[in-house]
Amino acid sequence: MKGYCRYFGREATAQPLGFMTHFSILSLARNALSRHSGWQPTWRDAVPKDGYDVIIIGGGGHGLATAYYLAAVHGITNVAVLEKGWIGGGNAGRNTTIIRSNYLLPGNAPFYEWSMKLWEGLEQELNYNAMVSQRGVLNLVHSDAQRDAAARRGNGMRLHGVDAELLDVDGVRKLAPFLDFDQARFPIMGGLHQPRGGTARHDAVVWGFARGASDRGVDIVQNCEVRGFLRDATGTVVGVETSRGLIRAGKVGMAVAGNSSRIAALADLRLPIESHVLQAFVSEGLKPVIPGVITFGAGHFYISQSDKGGLVFGGDIDGYNSYAQRGNLPVVEDVCEGGMAVMPMIGRVRLLRSWGGIMDMSMDGSPIIDRTPIDGLYLNAGWCYGGFKATPASGRCFAHLLATDRAHETAAAYRLDRFRTGHLIDEKGQGAQPNLH
Amino acid sequence: MADLLVEQLSGFGLATIMARKGVSGMAIGMALGVEAPAQPAFCRGENNLALIGTGAGSWFAHTDMVSPAWHTALRDRLAELASVSDQSDGYMLIRLSGEDARTVLQRGAAIDFHPEVFAPGAAATTVIAHIGVVIWRRDDDARGRPKYEIATFRSYFDSFRRWLDHTAAAL
Amino acid sequence: MRIDCPYCGERDAQEFVYRGDASLMRPESEDGMADYVYLRDNLAGPMTEHWYHAQGCRTWIAVTRDTTTHAMLGAIFARDGVR
């Protein structure tokens, strides 16, 4: 009992702003003994004040991570996160939870690798179980040319200090013996493996960052839709008009991927972005069968298995502009064909749910973290369908930009003007055709 | 017992006709002595020649019995009016007839084959099992059963045939 | 999602290839080229866009569609209307 009291004393001094429970074996035991009636809300549902130093629009993973790092790293705590619906209800709750840093281009690789390193320390930093599971990401190759491309990518990764292994067929067979190796059309010839890649629990990431931010004084305001920008005589953004009234701000950051163009249009800004729908799927719960994340190389299909047992998988975006958060059947068929081609065993598995999320498809397939031509307005956008894995580094870099007015060194390439200047970061080499990235 | 007759056709002639800029279907029809339909349709005229609408300003010319000079004769008659390209070797033709023919087609193509919509003389360019097809409906046979003809690219024919065999087997 | 092709009639969107916003106009000079290539209105609501009926009549058409609901609001041959 003595240690018990000492524990609470220590918590109070370490986190003077906090009223949240610090998770530990002791708090678990205490709450278990009190029939779990003593848990406090994880974060504070705030009423908006008249003004803040910084307003973040968008209470998804990126917006909450930005607020957390503004407070935790830069000491800026007079911050509000404004969310139209409920936090984590957009793409943060619609992704397939994959984390990886297997990028080739110099503008991308250091950023995503830093994000991976932040994932690796995230749970300790936030004192929150985000279920980060480094179970490996395996990209299959089905031809000599693909193997060459995988070797090139793997070498590029290793030059950036990222772990990468080029596997031959036997190497793949050890990891995933159930694949259809000798398929006549797309035989599996090997794979590129990133052992440190894996999955993380999407909503726990949201709640963890929300708790960390809220605990440091950040106001998380839900059901607060931004409907316009408050501009002064020089055109500088000095606040936002919302469904809960005017809120003034020193700086306003947008983290609303999927809807970036709609919010930017409120400031008469056109973006190099199209919104597209990406579908994802989950099966009924099964015993453990898929060891890590596996991607098919001859079609667009990727799959992992959640801790609950469901197979979580997806494929291509539907390919047409959409804000509808639901897709159409041709892509369902295409994804399932990809799955059947690489692992026919899943043919008997029943699909539980499918859903759609709206992606900010940028013109080169890479994101934007930059100031805008409008003073006081900052942009975090264009995550295409790779935003989840970027959550920690995106928040960290956007916080750095908002706090210092300078790009963080790992996100220096994610400029808004790179399209005009020709400094594109086009991993897939598709050009300005967002539905092909 | 399913009522389906599958015939692989031979001896036919098939050519694409693409109207030159500003040339109407009417002018092309006049030159060939057969109606050039402005919509997807199968129109049969004299001399065993039919035109099948495949797009705005484009048609398939089709004959059941081809002669060596068939497509050059077409080209001569459409000089200055349209581009003609012989496709007789590029496509395979299959005829589906019988009471169950419509059911088979309906399981492959996402268009309506109800007789009120797809009557004799109707045509459509679409896909079956991801394979491009042009389908038209000929006059019913003597017993009033429907008769469809399907053109597929020769190189896709084996794949198409696999779809057809599986689908017909499930009748 | 089914598109009412002005030539073929109503077809599944799978038969079409998507090109995007039909309102973009190629600029006369080089000045507006970067905006033309890279910037989009990305409308939420009715939007007119180019689709190519690759597996049908092989014609470019201009489809007006609500991007928030996928409701089809009309289609014409691209050459007859918006460029």
XYZ file of C-alpha atoms in Angstrom:
691
model
C 0.000 0.000 0.000
C 2.939 2.273 0.660
C 4.266 1.914 -2.883
C 0.814 2.547 -4.192
C 0.675 6.015 -2.679
C 4.202 6.824 -3.716
C 3.262 5.975 -7.279
C 0.465 8.526 -7.343
C 2.666 11.180 -5.825
C 5.211 10.665 -8.564
C 2.616 10.917 -11.279
C 1.380 14.237 -9.936
C 4.807 15.844 -10.053
C 5.727 14.438 -13.451
C 2.578 15.624 -15.187
C 1.283 18.749 -13.435
C -1.311 19.416 -16.150
C -2.572 15.902 -16.245
C -5.653 14.427 -14.782
C -5.507 11.247 -16.810
C -4.620 7.903 -15.366
C -1.081 6.775 -15.951
C -1.277 3.246 -17.288
C 0.848 0.725 -15.423
C 0.589 -2.754 -14.018
C -0.503 -1.149 -10.741
C -3.274 0.949 -12.258
C -4.483 -2.100 -14.132
C -4.525 -4.138 -10.948
C -6.251 -1.412 -8.966
C -8.967 -0.975 -11.563
C -9.397 -4.692 -11.963
C -10.020 -4.961 -8.222
C -12.580 -2.126 -8.376
C -14.426 -3.801 -11.245
C -13.090 -1.223 -13.733
C -15.362 1.477 -12.363
C -12.523 3.873 -11.643
C -11.176 4.579 -15.130
C -11.193 8.214 -16.144
C -11.795 9.482 -19.691
C -8.617 9.127 -21.716
C -8.687 12.729 -22.899
C -10.666 15.910 -22.256
C -13.538 16.832 -24.622
C -13.040 20.598 -24.628
C -15.293 23.592 -25.238
C -13.530 26.030 -27.596
C -11.978 29.167 -26.148
C -11.996 32.529 -27.951
C -8.518 32.075 -29.323
C -5.389 29.958 -29.405
C -1.768 30.290 -30.451
C -2.281 27.458 -32.923
C -5.391 25.824 -34.317
C -5.121 22.461 -36.031
C -8.045 21.632 -38.309
C -8.656 17.899 -38.294
C -8.715 15.509 -35.339
C -7.289 12.509 -37.096
C -3.964 10.862 -36.386
C -1.940 13.586 -38.084
C -3.743 16.503 -36.460
C -3.568 15.009 -32.972
C 0.069 13.999 -33.427
C 0.834 17.569 -34.526
C -0.835 18.959 -31.408
C 0.975 16.456 -29.197
C 4.407 17.299 -30.603
C 3.685 21.051 -30.510
C 3.133 20.661 -26.794
C 5.673 17.958 -25.986
C 8.597 19.078 -28.168
C 8.045 22.797 -28.726
C 6.278 23.731 -25.497
C 3.363 25.299 -27.347
C 0.314 24.242 -25.371
C -2.258 26.922 -26.158
C -3.478 24.771 -29.024
C -6.854 23.534 -30.236
C -7.603 20.595 -32.476
C -10.929 21.158 -34.261
C -12.695 18.054 -35.502
C -15.848 18.110 -37.627
C -17.087 14.745 -36.319
C -15.384 12.655 -33.683
C -11.641 12.162 -33.403
C -10.245 9.290 -35.418
C -13.524 8.909 -37.312
C -12.097 9.667 -40.744
C -9.176 7.969 -42.431
C -7.535 7.199 -39.080
C -10.394 4.737 -38.562
C -10.473 3.475 -42.142
C -6.932 2.433 -42.965
C -5.324 -1.015 -42.978
C -2.930 -0.182 -40.101
C 0.306 -0.954 -41.939
C 3.560 0.691 -40.889
C 6.679 0.452 -43.067
C 9.514 2.556 -44.458
C 10.380 0.712 -47.672
C 10.722 3.794 -49.845
C 13.246 4.373 -52.611
C 13.531 8.106 -53.284
C 15.755 10.424 -51.226
C 12.848 12.810 -50.519
C 10.822 10.002 -48.961
C 13.134 7.421 -47.388
C 14.535 9.460 -44.456
C 11.082 10.772 -43.559
C 9.379 7.389 -43.470
C 12.326 5.798 -41.679
C 12.139 8.489 -39.021
C 8.440 7.760 -38.735
C 9.294 4.076 -38.222
C 11.750 4.991 -35.476
C 9.076 7.115 -33.814
C 6.669 4.148 -33.982
C 9.298 2.019 -32.273
C 9.376 4.342 -29.260
C 5.804 5.589 -29.400
C 4.174 3.432 -26.760
C 6.825 4.264 -24.164
C 6.656 7.952 -25.025
C 2.857 8.129 -24.854
C 2.443 5.559 -22.066
C -0.235 4.075 -24.277
C -0.509 0.663 -25.877
C -0.722 1.369 -29.608
C -0.194 -2.345 -30.322
C 2.791 -1.600 -32.549
C 3.716 -5.011 -33.914
C 6.830 -5.322 -36.062
C 5.805 -8.509 -37.763
C 7.441 -7.683 -41.102
C 6.319 -6.432 -44.492
C 6.922 -8.719 -47.457
C 6.574 -7.491 -51.048
C 6.425 -10.460 -53.417
C 8.150 -10.442 -56.816
C 6.974 -12.473 -59.789
C 9.466 -11.785 -62.574
C 13.159 -11.109 -63.127
C 12.414 -7.463 -63.802
C 10.491 -7.154 -60.547
C 13.351 -8.812 -58.684
C 15.737 -6.253 -60.153
C 13.418 -3.464 -59.061
C 13.153 -4.992 -55.579
C 16.935 -5.278 -55.344
C 17.262 -1.635 -56.353
C 14.688 -0.552 -53.799
C 16.250 -2.736 -51.113
C 19.711 -1.300 -51.824
C 18.253 2.199 -51.736
C 16.677 1.443 -48.373
C 19.909 0.070 -46.915
C 21.828 3.125 -48.108
C 19.316 5.142 -46.090
C 19.877 2.925 -43.060
C 16.592 1.066 -43.443
C 16.433 -2.690 -42.930
C 15.781 -4.645 -46.116
C 16.295 -8.259 -47.142
C 16.017 -9.618 -50.648
C 14.557 -13.111 -50.276
C 14.715 -15.983 -52.743
C 11.827 -18.413 -53.101
C 12.988 -20.530 -50.162
C 13.221 -17.428 -48.017
C 9.644 -16.508 -48.869
C 8.534 -20.112 -48.353
C 9.863 -20.040 -44.800
C 7.826 -16.932 -44.001
C 4.639 -17.821 -45.863
C 4.465 -21.466 -46.965
C 0.798 -21.156 -47.909
C 1.355 -18.933 -50.955
C 0.714 -20.252 -54.470
C 4.384 -20.419 -55.460
C 4.153 -22.317 -58.732
C 1.212 -20.522 -60.218
C 1.562 -20.636 -63.995
C 0.929 -16.970 -64.635
C 2.461 -15.220 -61.616
C 4.966 -17.616 -60.044
C 6.547 -16.281 -56.854
C 10.256 -15.743 -57.436
C 11.154 -14.093 -54.158
C 10.399 -10.969 -52.227
C 11.661 -7.839 -50.559
C 11.251 -8.066 -46.808
C 11.354 -5.289 -44.240
C 11.373 -7.082 -40.884
C 10.843 -3.876 -38.875
C 7.636 -3.079 -40.753
C 4.320 -4.316 -39.426
C 1.064 -2.988 -38.058
C -0.225 -0.697 -35.320
C -3.659 -0.346 -33.790
C -5.180 2.624 -35.646
C -7.605 3.961 -33.030
C -5.179 3.398 -30.177
C -2.757 5.658 -32.042
C -5.446 8.350 -32.193
C -6.366 7.972 -28.529
C -2.741 7.843 -27.438
C -1.870 11.093 -29.178
C -5.139 12.671 -27.998
C -4.353 11.734 -24.417
C -0.780 13.001 -24.666
C -1.911 16.293 -26.191
C -4.889 16.779 -23.888
C -2.726 16.031 -20.868
C -0.411 18.889 -21.857
C -3.228 21.404 -22.174
C -4.329 21.027 -25.787
C -8.070 21.500 -26.333
C -9.637 18.741 -28.425
C -12.909 20.118 -29.779
C -15.267 17.692 -31.485
C -18.373 18.394 -33.579
C -16.707 21.607 -34.652
C -16.791 22.105 -38.403
C -14.602 24.775 -39.968
C -16.716 26.797 -42.396
C -14.414 29.671 -43.258
C -11.227 31.509 -42.464
C -10.940 34.752 -40.592
C -8.592 37.079 -42.515
C -7.201 40.464 -41.512
C -6.742 43.440 -43.856
C -3.508 42.007 -45.272
C -5.167 38.676 -46.029
C -3.387 36.884 -43.211
C -5.385 34.063 -41.654
C -6.102 35.045 -38.043
C -8.715 32.484 -37.112
C -11.516 30.246 -38.284
C -15.277 30.408 -38.512
C -16.767 27.212 -37.160
C -20.082 25.620 -36.387
C -19.284 26.509 -32.764
C -18.447 30.150 -33.425
C -15.427 32.271 -34.319
C -12.100 31.149 -32.936
C -9.017 33.331 -33.303
C -5.584 31.864 -33.858
C -1.995 32.946 -34.316
C -1.525 30.180 -36.843
C -3.852 27.681 -38.478
C -2.690 24.279 -39.672
C -4.749 22.022 -41.934
C -4.499 18.262 -41.375
C -7.630 17.167 -43.193
C -6.316 14.764 -45.842
C -9.207 13.557 -47.991
C -10.902 16.933 -47.731
C -7.907 19.253 -48.125
C -9.257 20.825 -51.312
C -12.569 21.682 -49.637
C -10.931 23.439 -46.695
C -8.338 25.118 -48.933
C -11.154 26.402 -51.149
C -12.452 28.340 -48.118
C -9.239 30.351 -48.440
C -9.492 30.494 -52.275
C -6.567 28.122 -52.584
C -6.408 25.418 -55.284
C -4.283 22.393 -54.462
C -2.422 19.787 -56.572
C -4.768 17.166 -55.153
C -7.728 15.032 -56.218
C -9.883 13.169 -53.704
C -10.302 9.484 -54.468
C -11.926 6.591 -52.649
C -9.901 3.630 -51.389
C -11.699 0.528 -50.177
C -10.585 -1.858 -47.467
C -11.920 -5.190 -46.281
C -11.937 -7.376 -43.209
C -12.861 -11.044 -42.969
C -14.350 -13.066 -40.166
C -11.920 -13.852 -37.351
C -9.548 -16.766 -37.964
C -6.776 -18.487 -36.072
C -3.337 -16.977 -36.796
C -2.494 -17.667 -40.427
C -0.880 -14.588 -42.028
C 2.417 -13.929 -40.246
C 3.056 -10.324 -41.291
C 2.028 -7.987 -44.053
C 2.143 -9.569 -47.517
C 1.726 -7.728 -50.793
C 1.069 -9.314 -54.188
C 3.429 -8.018 -56.876
C 1.399 -8.819 -59.990
C -1.795 -7.069 -58.987
C -2.769 -4.706 -56.234
C -3.495 -6.730 -53.110
C -2.074 -6.482 -49.613
C -3.070 -8.333 -46.495
C -2.340 -8.698 -42.818
C -4.131 -10.304 -39.905
C -5.369 -8.299 -36.967
C -4.797 -9.451 -33.400
C -8.512 -10.173 -33.283
C -8.025 -12.634 -36.143
C -9.675 -10.839 -39.047
C -7.829 -10.713 -42.347
C -7.416 -7.036 -43.187
C -6.810 -6.407 -46.866
C -7.122 -3.940 -49.689
C -5.940 -2.973 -53.140
C -6.200 -0.115 -55.591
C -8.167 3.094 -55.279
C -11.358 3.041 -57.335
C -9.864 5.558 -59.745
C -12.429 8.351 -59.981
C -12.874 11.507 -57.907
C -15.012 10.816 -54.869
C -15.929 12.158 -51.457
C -18.485 9.408 -50.877
C -16.542 7.155 -48.434
C -17.768 4.106 -50.301
C -16.568 2.390 -53.443
C -17.888 0.181 -56.183
C -17.874 -3.514 -56.995
C -15.247 -3.656 -59.798
C -12.482 -2.929 -57.301
C -13.920 -5.455 -54.852
C -13.642 -8.029 -57.632
C -10.138 -6.893 -58.552
C -8.895 -7.083 -54.962
C -10.403 -10.519 -54.435
C -8.889 -11.750 -57.715
C -5.500 -10.577 -56.489
C -6.002 -12.417 -53.230
C -7.070 -15.607 -54.964
C -4.085 -15.415 -57.303
C -1.518 -15.275 -54.528
C -3.170 -17.284 -51.722
C -6.075 -19.394 -53.020
C -6.742 -20.631 -49.475
C -8.613 -17.425 -48.665
C -11.328 -18.328 -51.157
C -13.378 -19.972 -48.420
C -13.061 -17.092 -45.974
C -16.175 -15.002 -45.462
C -15.944 -11.254 -45.835
C -17.171 -9.427 -42.757
C -17.102 -5.784 -43.808
C -15.838 -3.449 -46.487
C -15.647 0.312 -46.380
C -14.149 3.290 -48.152
C -11.984 6.215 -47.141
C -11.225 9.399 -49.031
C -7.627 9.875 -50.077
C -5.825 13.107 -50.840
C -4.233 11.888 -54.076
C -1.459 14.313 -54.912
C -0.045 14.860 -58.376
C 3.178 12.929 -57.720
C 1.973 10.469 -55.095
C 3.871 12.172 -52.262
C 2.642 14.394 -49.426
C 2.851 18.117 -48.752
C 3.955 19.645 -45.425
C 4.492 23.310 -46.085
C 3.411 26.885 -45.608
C 0.799 28.111 -48.054
C 0.943 31.354 -50.067
C -1.445 32.725 -47.393
C 0.253 33.969 -44.237
C -0.910 32.198 -41.123
C -2.161 29.121 -43.002
C -0.140 25.905 -43.043
C -0.768 22.725 -44.984
C -0.368 19.043 -44.176
C -1.955 17.141 -47.072
C -1.594 14.831 -50.055
C -0.950 11.596 -48.164
C -2.439 9.486 -50.943
C -3.061 6.059 -49.440
C 0.063 6.054 -47.261
C -0.845 8.397 -44.455
C -1.203 6.042 -41.512
C 2.411 4.900 -41.338
C 3.485 8.548 -41.538
C 1.394 9.658 -38.532
C 4.188 10.260 -35.990
C 6.691 11.879 -38.364
C 3.959 13.881 -40.075
C 2.863 15.287 -36.719
C 6.419 15.913 -35.661
C 7.352 17.714 -38.902
C 4.133 19.721 -39.072
C 4.606 20.778 -35.449
C 8.161 21.836 -36.302
C 6.887 23.890 -39.240
C 4.148 25.540 -37.173
C 6.519 26.272 -34.296
C 9.552 27.487 -36.246
C 8.192 28.504 -39.677
C 10.880 26.276 -41.173
C 10.524 22.840 -42.712
C 11.916 19.974 -40.690
C 14.966 18.542 -42.417
C 13.348 15.152 -43.097
C 10.284 16.774 -44.683
C 12.132 19.470 -46.615
C 11.185 17.920 -49.961
C 7.433 18.020 -49.248
C 7.036 21.540 -50.619
C 3.826 22.876 -52.073
C 5.684 24.608 -54.916
C 7.576 21.495 -56.053
C 5.043 20.896 -58.825
C 5.702 24.295 -60.328
C 9.467 23.984 -59.955
C 9.650 20.395 -61.197
C 11.038 18.825 -58.006
C 8.489 16.027 -57.968
C 8.787 12.973 -55.729
C 7.176 10.351 -57.924
C 7.904 6.888 -56.453
C 5.731 5.198 -59.047
C 6.715 7.308 -62.054
C 3.140 7.953 -63.176
C 3.198 11.705 -63.711
C 0.383 14.097 -62.891
C -2.304 11.419 -63.000
C -3.472 11.019 -59.390
C -5.668 7.984 -60.008
C -2.620 5.985 -61.114
C -0.415 6.629 -58.074
C -31.775 -30.581 -70.289
C -30.348 -27.315 -71.434
C -31.310 -25.974 -74.829
C -28.115 -24.378 -76.101
C -26.330 -24.727 -79.408
C -22.777 -23.368 -79.639
C -21.329 -23.017 -83.126
C -17.895 -21.723 -83.976
C -18.380 -19.933 -87.268
C -16.046 -19.887 -90.231
C -16.106 -18.460 -93.696
C -17.355 -15.093 -92.495
C -15.996 -11.679 -93.367
C -15.571 -8.892 -90.826
C -14.180 -5.415 -91.388
C -14.172 -2.181 -89.400
C -15.480 0.961 -91.032
C -14.481 4.315 -89.568
C -16.227 7.323 -91.116
C -13.993 10.168 -92.203
C -14.520 13.487 -90.462
C -17.870 15.018 -91.397
C -19.147 11.946 -93.254
C -22.579 10.817 -92.051
C -23.801 7.289 -91.528
C -26.382 8.023 -94.182
C -23.679 8.543 -96.839
C -21.966 5.315 -95.843
C -25.230 3.415 -95.910
C -26.051 4.789 -99.361
C -22.660 3.742 -100.719
C -23.091 0.191 -99.419
C -26.802 -0.234 -100.044
C -27.521 -1.109 -96.415
C -28.579 1.021 -93.472
C -25.643 2.199 -91.349
C -27.338 2.434 -87.924
C -26.692 5.475 -85.760
C -27.045 3.316 -82.658
C -25.741 -0.108 -81.632
C -27.744 -2.319 -83.991
C -27.382 -5.082 -86.549
C -28.771 -4.081 -89.975
C -28.746 -6.580 -92.787
C -29.094 -5.463 -96.407
C -28.799 -6.967 -99.841
C -25.859 -9.034 -101.033
C -25.439 -10.742 -97.674
C -23.920 -7.593 -96.140
C -24.704 -6.365 -92.641
C -23.551 -3.294 -90.733
C -23.263 -3.430 -86.946
C -22.995 -0.167 -85.026
C -19.931 -0.329 -82.746
C -19.555 3.353 -81.894
C -20.316 6.864 -83.107
C -19.142 6.870 -86.738
C -17.853 3.303 -86.639
C -19.323 -0.003 -87.761
C -18.498 -3.612 -88.310
C -19.218 -4.785 -91.844
C -20.167 -8.436 -91.711
C -20.884 -11.123 -94.261
C -21.704 -14.771 -93.675
C -19.827 -15.873 -96.793
C -16.628 -14.076 -97.579
C -14.913 -13.910 -100.934
C -11.254 -13.011 -101.502
C -12.148 -9.578 -102.876
C -14.766 -8.789 -100.227
C -12.931 -6.190 -98.222
C -11.212 -4.516 -101.169
C -14.626 -4.126 -102.777
C -15.873 -2.506 -99.565
C -12.887 -0.208 -99.544
C -13.468 0.846 -103.114
C -17.120 1.635 -102.479
C -16.224 3.718 -99.406
C -13.289 5.537 -100.957
C -13.169 9.115 -99.609
C -15.936 8.262 -97.129
C -14.405 5.916 -94.569
C -11.381 3.870 -93.567
C -11.902 0.146 -94.013
C -9.790 -2.451 -92.260
C -10.235 -6.166 -92.797
C -10.614 -8.010 -89.481
C -11.790 -11.384 -90.799
C -8.718 -13.111 -89.368
C -8.525 -10.917 -86.279
C -11.800 -12.001 -84.731
C -13.462 -15.278 -83.950
C -17.227 -15.614 -84.185
C -19.381 -17.812 -82.005
C -23.094 -18.322 -82.405
C -25.246 -19.108 -79.379
C -28.791 -20.234 -80.037
C -31.557 -21.991 -78.163
C -33.819 -21.172 -75.247
C -30.903 -20.955 -72.799
C -28.661 -18.732 -74.918
C -29.931 -15.593 -73.217
C -29.260 -17.038 -69.761
C -25.666 -17.791 -70.709
C -25.093 -14.282 -72.013
C -26.781 -12.736 -69.011
C -24.320 -14.503 -66.732
C -21.410 -12.921 -68.553
C -22.331 -9.404 -69.581
C -23.719 -6.647 -67.357
C -26.303 -5.456 -69.888
C -29.960 -6.304 -70.253
C -30.761 -9.148 -72.675
C -34.511 -9.118 -72.033
C -36.228 -9.535 -75.444
C -37.946 -6.176 -75.072
C -34.551 -4.514 -74.779
C -32.355 -6.799 -76.874
C -34.610 -7.883 -79.740
C -33.473 -9.322 -83.091
C -31.368 -6.618 -84.725
C -29.936 -5.342 -81.410
C -26.181 -5.135 -80.882
C -23.791 -4.205 -78.069
C -20.074 -3.761 -77.565
C -19.193 -4.769 -74.027
C -17.140 -7.193 -71.930
C -17.618 -10.753 -70.798
C -15.148 -12.065 -68.217
C -12.966 -8.984 -68.867
C -12.802 -9.897 -72.575
C -14.018 -7.369 -75.140
C -16.958 -8.674 -77.186
C -19.346 -7.416 -79.841
C -22.716 -9.174 -79.555
C -25.594 -8.968 -81.989
C -28.893 -10.807 -82.215
C -29.945 -12.328 -85.532
C -33.497 -13.237 -86.476
C -34.959 -16.017 -84.343
C -34.714 -19.537 -85.700
C -37.650 -21.411 -87.255
C -38.872 -22.484 -83.801
C -38.751 -18.932 -82.441
C -35.623 -19.426 -80.374
C -33.100 -16.555 -80.100
C -29.834 -16.556 -81.999
C -26.865 -14.441 -80.911
C -23.475 -13.997 -82.518
C -20.434 -12.917 -80.536
C -17.180 -11.560 -81.942
C -14.037 -11.737 -79.801
C -10.404 -11.042 -80.604
C -8.750 -14.217 -81.866
C -6.005 -14.043 -79.211
C -8.622 -13.946 -76.428
C -10.718 -16.725 -77.874
C -9.363 -19.544 -75.694
C -10.084 -17.511 -72.575
C -13.538 -16.656 -73.831
C -14.205 -20.286 -74.646
C -13.195 -21.245 -71.107
C -15.753 -18.808 -69.717
C -18.386 -20.155 -72.101
C -17.699 -23.794 -71.246
C -17.900 -23.135 -67.503
C -21.043 -21.060 -67.813
C -22.801 -23.468 -70.139
C -21.894 -26.387 -67.879
C -23.696 -24.651 -64.999
C -27.022 -24.386 -66.867
C -21.829 2.953 -60.530
C -23.349 2.879 -64.015
C -22.744 5.486 -66.679
C -25.333 6.360 -69.296
C -23.145 6.338 -72.414
C -24.790 8.486 -75.121
C -24.067 5.777 -77.693
C -24.200 2.440 -75.829
C -26.732 3.199 -73.110
C -26.271 2.454 -69.422
C -23.082 0.530 -68.691
C -21.036 -0.419 -65.646
C -18.296 2.101 -64.895
C -15.813 -0.772 -65.158
C -16.011 -0.462 -68.963
C -14.689 3.103 -68.808
C -11.317 4.730 -68.230
C -11.303 7.845 -66.053
C -9.516 11.015 -67.078
C -10.827 13.585 -64.606
C -12.101 17.147 -64.571
C -13.429 18.119 -68.017
C -13.409 21.846 -67.307
C -9.632 22.231 -67.500
C -8.588 24.267 -70.541
C -5.087 24.062 -71.949
C -3.614 27.556 -71.622
C -2.544 29.560 -74.656
C 0.844 30.414 -73.220
C 3.321 28.682 -70.961
C 2.368 30.874 -68.003
C -0.650 28.906 -66.926
C 0.834 25.506 -67.767
C 1.878 24.466 -64.241
C -1.567 25.341 -62.877
C -3.212 23.498 -65.776
C -1.170 20.339 -65.242
C -1.151 20.220 -61.452
C -3.941 22.208 -59.807
C -7.511 20.961 -59.497
C -10.794 22.331 -58.185
C -11.479 18.827 -56.818
C -15.161 19.617 -56.448
C -17.362 18.058 -53.790
C -20.724 17.831 -55.520
C -21.674 17.903 -59.214
C -18.604 17.742 -61.425
C -18.239 17.243 -65.180
C -15.483 14.835 -66.049
C -14.054 12.940 -68.996
C -14.516 9.195 -69.240
C -13.399 7.025 -72.155
C -15.629 4.086 -73.049
C -12.668 1.795 -73.676
C -14.630 -1.449 -73.627
C -17.644 -0.153 -75.484
C -17.935 2.425 -78.258
C -14.383 3.757 -77.700
C -15.619 7.314 -77.445
C -14.712 10.081 -75.010
C -17.746 11.273 -73.111
C -18.373 14.070 -70.604
C -20.191 12.776 -67.542
C -21.710 14.989 -64.873
C -21.629 13.174 -61.565
C -22.046 14.110 -57.917
C -18.734 13.239 -56.257
C -20.349 13.108 -52.819
C -22.970 10.494 -53.754
C -21.810 8.998 -57.107
C -25.222 9.949 -58.563
C -25.123 10.305 -62.362
C -26.510 13.608 -63.628
C -26.051 13.180 -67.383
C -23.562 12.304 -70.101
C -22.848 13.672 -73.563
C -20.219 13.059 -76.231
C -17.174 15.035 -75.166
C -16.904 16.567 -78.636
C -20.424 18.017 -78.359
C -19.931 19.940 -75.158
C -17.038 20.618 -72.875
C -14.173 20.153 -75.262
